[in-house]
CSV table of C-alpha atoms in Angstrom, one decimal:
chain,number,residue,atom,x,y,z
C,90,MET,CA,-12.9,-35.7,-1.5
C,91,PRO,CA,-11.9,-37.5,1.7
C,92,SER,CA,-13.8,-40.7,2.4
C,93,GLU,CA,-16.1,-41.1,5.4
C,94,GLU,CA,-13.4,-43.3,7.0
C,95,ASN,CA,-10.8,-40.5,6.6
C,96,ILE,CA,-13.2,-37.9,8.0
C,97,GLN,CA,-13.7,-40.1,11.0
C,98,ILE,CA,-10.0,-40.4,11.5
C,99,LEU,CA,-9.7,-36.6,11.4
C,100,ARG,CA,-12.4,-36.3,14.0
C,101,ASP,CA,-10.8,-39.0,16.2
C,102,ASN,CA,-7.4,-37.3,16.0
C,103,LEU,CA,-9.0,-34.0,17.1
C,104,ALA,CA,-10.6,-35.7,20.0
C,105,GLN,CA,-7.3,-37.4,21.0
C,106,ARG,CA,-5.8,-33.9,21.2
C,107,ASN,CA,-8.2,-33.1,24.0
C,108,HIS,CA,-10.4,-30.7,22.0
C,109,PRO,CA,-13.8,-30.7,23.6
C,110,ALA,CA,-16.4,-32.6,21.7
C,111,HIS,CA,-18.6,-29.5,20.9
C,112,HIS,CA,-15.5,-27.8,19.3
C,113,ILE,CA,-15.2,-30.6,16.7
C,114,CYS,CA,-17.3,-30.4,13.5
C,115,LYS,CA,-20.0,-33.1,13.2
C,116,PRO,CA,-23.2,-33.5,11.1
C,117,THR,CA,-25.2,-31.4,13.5
C,118,THR,CA,-22.8,-28.5,13.4
C,119,ARG,CA,-24.1,-25.5,11.5
C,120,LEU,CA,-21.1,-23.2,11.5
C,121,VAL,CA,-17.3,-23.7,11.9
C,122,VAL,CA,-15.1,-20.9,13.2
C,123,GLU,CA,-11.4,-21.5,13.0
C,124,GLY,CA,-8.2,-19.5,12.9
C,125,TYR,CA,-4.6,-19.5,14.0
C,126,PRO,CA,-4.3,-19.1,17.7
C,127,ARG,CA,-4.6,-15.5,19.1
C,128,SER,CA,-6.8,-14.4,16.1
C,129,SER,CA,-9.8,-13.8,18.4
C,130,ASN,CA,-11.1,-17.3,18.1
C,131,SER,CA,-12.9,-17.5,21.5
C,132,PHE,CA,-14.2,-14.0,21.3
C,133,ALA,CA,-15.5,-14.4,17.7
C,134,ALA,CA,-17.3,-17.6,18.6
C,135,GLU,CA,-18.9,-16.0,21.7
C,136,MET,CA,-19.8,-12.8,19.7
C,137,ILE,CA,-21.6,-15.0,17.1
C,138,ALA,CA,-23.5,-17.0,19.7
C,139,VAL,CA,-24.7,-13.8,21.5
C,140,SER,CA,-25.6,-12.0,18.3
C,141,ALA,CA,-27.5,-15.1,17.0
C,142,ASN,CA,-29.6,-15.1,20.2
C,143,GLY,CA,-30.9,-18.6,19.6
C,144,ILE,CA,-30.8,-18.7,15.9
C,145,LEU,CA,-27.5,-20.5,16.2
C,146,GLN,CA,-27.0,-22.5,19.5
C,147,ARG,CA,-23.5,-22.6,21.0
C,148,ALA,CA,-23.5,-26.3,20.5
C,149,GLU,CA,-24.0,-25.8,16.8
C,150,ILE,CA,-20.8,-23.8,16.4
C,151,ALA,CA,-17.6,-25.8,16.1
C,152,HIS,CA,-14.6,-23.7,16.8
C,153,HIS,CA,-11.3,-23.1,18.5
C,154,THR,CA,-9.3,-26.2,17.6
C,155,HIS,CA,-6.9,-24.1,15.5
C,156,GLU,CA,-6.5,-27.1,13.2
C,157,VAL,CA,-7.1,-27.4,9.4
C,158,ALA,CA,-8.7,-30.8,10.1
C,159,ASN,CA,-11.8,-29.1,11.5
C,160,LEU,CA,-12.1,-27.2,8.2
C,161,GLN,CA,-11.6,-30.3,6.2
C,162,ILE,CA,-14.5,-32.0,8.0
C,163,ALA,CA,-16.7,-29.0,7.5
C,164,GLU,CA,-15.9,-28.9,3.8
C,165,HIS,CA,-16.7,-32.6,3.5
C,166,LEU,CA,-20.1,-32.0,5.2
C,167,GLY,CA,-20.9,-28.8,3.3
C,168,ILE,CA,-21.0,-26.8,6.5
C,169,PRO,CA,-20.3,-23.0,6.3
C,170,LYS,CA,-16.9,-21.9,7.6
C,171,ILE,CA,-15.5,-18.7,9.0
C,172,ILE,CA,-11.7,-18.5,8.7
C,173,LEU,CA,-10.2,-15.9,11.1
C,174,ILE,CA,-7.0,-14.3,10.1
C,175,ARG,CA,-4.6,-11.7,11.7
C,176,GLU,CA,-1.5,-10.1,10.3
C,177,PRO,CA,1.5,-12.4,10.9
C,178,GLU,CA,3.5,-10.1,13.1
C,179,ASN,CA,0.9,-9.6,15.8
C,180,ALA,CA,-0.6,-13.1,15.5
C,181,ILE,CA,2.8,-14.8,15.9
C,182,LEU,CA,4.0,-12.4,18.6
C,183,SER,CA,0.9,-13.0,20.6
C,184,PHE,CA,1.0,-16.8,20.2
C,185,HIS,CA,4.7,-16.8,21.1
C,186,ILE,CA,3.9,-15.0,24.3
C,187,TYR,CA,0.9,-17.2,25.0
C,188,SER,CA,2.5,-20.6,24.2
C,189,GLU,CA,6.2,-19.8,25.0
C,190,ALA,CA,6.9,-21.9,21.9
C,191,PRO,CA,9.9,-20.7,19.7
C,192,ILE,CA,9.1,-18.0,17.1
C,193,GLU,CA,10.2,-20.4,14.3
C,194,ARG,CA,7.6,-23.0,15.4
C,195,CYS,CA,4.8,-20.3,15.8
C,196,ALA,CA,5.6,-19.0,12.3
C,197,GLU,CA,5.6,-22.5,10.7
C,198,GLU,CA,2.2,-23.3,12.3
C,199,TYR,CA,0.9,-20.0,10.8
C,200,VAL,CA,2.0,-21.0,7.3
C,201,ALA,CA,0.7,-24.5,7.7
C,202,PHE,CA,-2.7,-23.5,8.9
C,203,TYR,CA,-3.4,-20.9,6.2
C,204,SER,CA,-1.8,-22.9,3.4
C,205,GLY,CA,-4.3,-25.6,4.3
C,206,ALA,CA,-7.2,-23.2,4.7
C,207,LEU,CA,-6.6,-21.8,1.1
C,208,LYS,CA,-7.6,-25.2,-0.2
C,209,LEU,CA,-10.9,-25.2,1.7
C,210,MET,CA,-12.8,-22.2,0.5
C,211,ASP,CA,-16.3,-23.6,-0.3
C,212,LYS,CA,-19.1,-21.9,1.6
C,213,THR,CA,-16.3,-19.9,3.4
C,214,ALA,CA,-15.9,-16.4,4.6
C,215,VAL,CA,-12.6,-15.0,5.7
C,216,VAL,CA,-12.8,-12.6,8.6
C,217,HIS,CA,-10.0,-10.4,9.8
C,218,PHE,CA,-9.1,-9.9,13.5
C,219,ARG,CA,-9.8,-6.2,13.3
C,220,GLU,CA,-13.3,-6.8,11.9
C,221,VAL,CA,-14.0,-9.1,14.9
C,222,THR,CA,-12.9,-6.4,17.4
C,223,ASP,CA,-14.1,-3.3,15.6
C,224,ASP,CA,-16.8,-4.0,13.0
C,225,PHE,CA,-18.8,-7.1,14.0
C,226,ARG,CA,-21.8,-6.1,11.8
C,227,THR,CA,-19.6,-7.0,8.8
C,228,VAL,CA,-18.9,-10.4,10.3
C,229,ILE,CA,-22.6,-11.1,10.8
C,230,GLU,CA,-23.2,-10.0,7.2
C,231,ARG,CA,-20.7,-12.5,5.9
C,232,ILE,CA,-22.0,-15.3,8.1
C,233,ASN,CA,-25.5,-14.7,6.8
C,234,ALA,CA,-24.2,-14.6,3.3
C,235,ILE,CA,-22.6,-18.1,3.4
C,236,GLY,CA,-25.2,-19.8,5.7
C,237,GLY,CA,-28.5,-17.9,5.3
C,238,PHE,CA,-28.9,-17.8,9.0
C,239,GLY,CA,-30.9,-14.5,9.2
C,240,ILE,CA,-29.0,-13.2,12.2
C,241,PRO,CA,-30.1,-9.5,12.7
C,242,GLU,CA,-27.5,-7.1,11.3
C,243,ASP,CA,-28.7,-4.0,13.1
C,244,GLN,CA,-27.9,-4.9,16.7
C,245,ASP,CA,-26.0,-3.0,19.4
C,246,PHE,CA,-22.7,-4.8,18.8
C,247,ALA,CA,-20.9,-2.6,21.3
C,248,ALA,CA,-23.1,-4.0,24.1
C,249,ILE,CA,-22.7,-7.5,22.7
C,250,ARG,CA,-19.0,-7.0,22.7
C,251,GLU,CA,-18.9,-6.2,26.4
C,252,GLN,CA,-21.1,-9.2,27.2
C,253,ALA,CA,-18.9,-11.5,25.1
C,254,LEU,CA,-15.7,-10.1,26.6
C,255,ALA,CA,-16.9,-10.6,30.1
C,256,LEU,CA,-17.6,-14.2,29.4
C,257,VAL,CA,-14.3,-14.9,27.8
C,258,ARG,CA,-12.5,-13.2,30.7
C,259,SER,CA,-14.5,-15.3,33.2
C,260,LEU,CA,-13.0,-18.5,31.6
C,261,ALA,CA,-9.4,-17.5,32.3
C,262,PRO,CA,-7.5,-19.2,35.1
C,263,LYS,CA,-8.4,-17.8,38.5
C,264,ASN,CA,-5.4,-19.1,40.5
C,265,ASN,CA,-2.5,-17.5,38.6
C,266,ALA,CA,-2.5,-13.9,37.3
C,267,GLU,CA,0.4,-14.6,34.9
C,268,ASP,CA,-1.5,-17.5,33.3
C,269,ALA,CA,-4.6,-15.3,33.0
C,270,MET,CA,-2.6,-12.6,31.3
C,271,ARG,CA,-1.2,-15.1,28.8
C,272,GLN,CA,-4.5,-16.8,28.1
C,273,VAL,CA,-7.0,-13.9,27.7
C,274,ALA,CA,-6.6,-12.1,24.4
C,275,ALA,CA,-8.2,-8.8,25.6
C,276,PRO,CA,-5.8,-5.8,26.0
C,277,ASP,CA,-3.6,-6.1,29.0
C,278,GLU,CA,-0.9,-3.7,30.1
C,279,LYS,CA,1.6,-6.3,31.2
C,280,ARG,CA,1.2,-8.2,27.9
C,281,GLU,CA,1.7,-5.0,26.0
C,282,GLN,CA,5.0,-4.5,27.8
C,283,ILE,CA,6.1,-8.1,26.9
C,284,LYS,CA,5.1,-7.5,23.3
C,285,GLN,CA,7.3,-4.4,23.0
C,286,GLN,CA,10.3,-6.5,24.3
C,287,LEU,CA,9.8,-9.3,21.9
C,288,ARG,CA,8.4,-7.5,18.8
C,289,GLY,CA,11.9,-6.9,17.3
C,290,GLU,CA,12.7,-10.7,17.3
C,291,VAL,CA,9.5,-11.5,15.5
C,292,GLN,CA,10.0,-8.7,12.9
C,293,ALA,CA,13.6,-10.0,12.2
C,294,TYR,CA,12.3,-13.6,11.7
C,295,LEU,CA,9.5,-12.4,9.4
C,296,ALA,CA,12.0,-10.3,7.3
C,297,ALA,CA,14.1,-13.5,6.8
C,298,HIS,CA,11.1,-15.7,6.0
C,299,PRO,CA,8.9,-13.8,3.5
C,300,GLU,CA,6.7,-16.9,3.0
C,301,VAL,CA,4.8,-16.1,6.1
C,302,GLN,CA,3.6,-12.7,4.9
C,303,GLN,CA,3.0,-14.2,1.5
C,304,VAL,CA,0.5,-16.8,2.7
C,305,TYR,CA,-1.3,-14.0,4.6
C,306,GLU,CA,-1.5,-11.9,1.5
C,307,ARG,CA,-2.7,-14.8,-0.6
C,308,LEU,CA,-5.7,-15.5,1.7
C,309,MET,CA,-6.5,-11.8,2.0
C,310,ALA,CA,-6.5,-11.5,-1.8
C,311,ARG,CA,-8.6,-14.7,-2.2
C,312,ALA,CA,-11.2,-13.2,0.2
C,313,GLY,CA,-11.1,-9.7,-1.4
C,314,LEU,CA,-10.0,-8.1,1.8
C,315,THR,CA,-7.7,-5.0,1.8
C,316,LEU,CA,-7.5,-4.2,5.5
């Protein structure tokens, strides 16, 4: 178990990387939502906040650092965690387009994040990208199960989805259409064209590096997911 000093070091390191203070787990945090980039992090956090309707305040949800350190802090504090996961091909392809980082680096970060997450499964639910986008009632059920929040599970999640998506889109850069296309994860025709151009390169890399698919399968199996 990390010491308080080490936990503070993790928190300070996250702050130094320009993560907003409310994204970093602290004693007043009630839920942590983390995943590899492009795994519906922003959308999931907003969907949870809207669905909770005051039961969970936005400031009580730490999220979106994409770093195992935030999960380590939560584990130390006994705070419930949601780990978001997406199949490697689409996650790495989307992050490659978004960040313009080499495919190799994107894949290495995928393995590093989920290898670390596998060691931090206390009071934790794993949620797949497709569940966030298509079956949010299941997500709320898991959040309630690990945290006892009592968020209503019979809501109109289609309407909540539109509300959350509108907010996420509103946060995209307004001065550059190309930047907005890269930064908002919602479906976009231009991004889909770029994905088709680059998908073969990602598939070739993954075929040569089976450890990426393996860590995905390990976490899915640990969570009992078969999507």
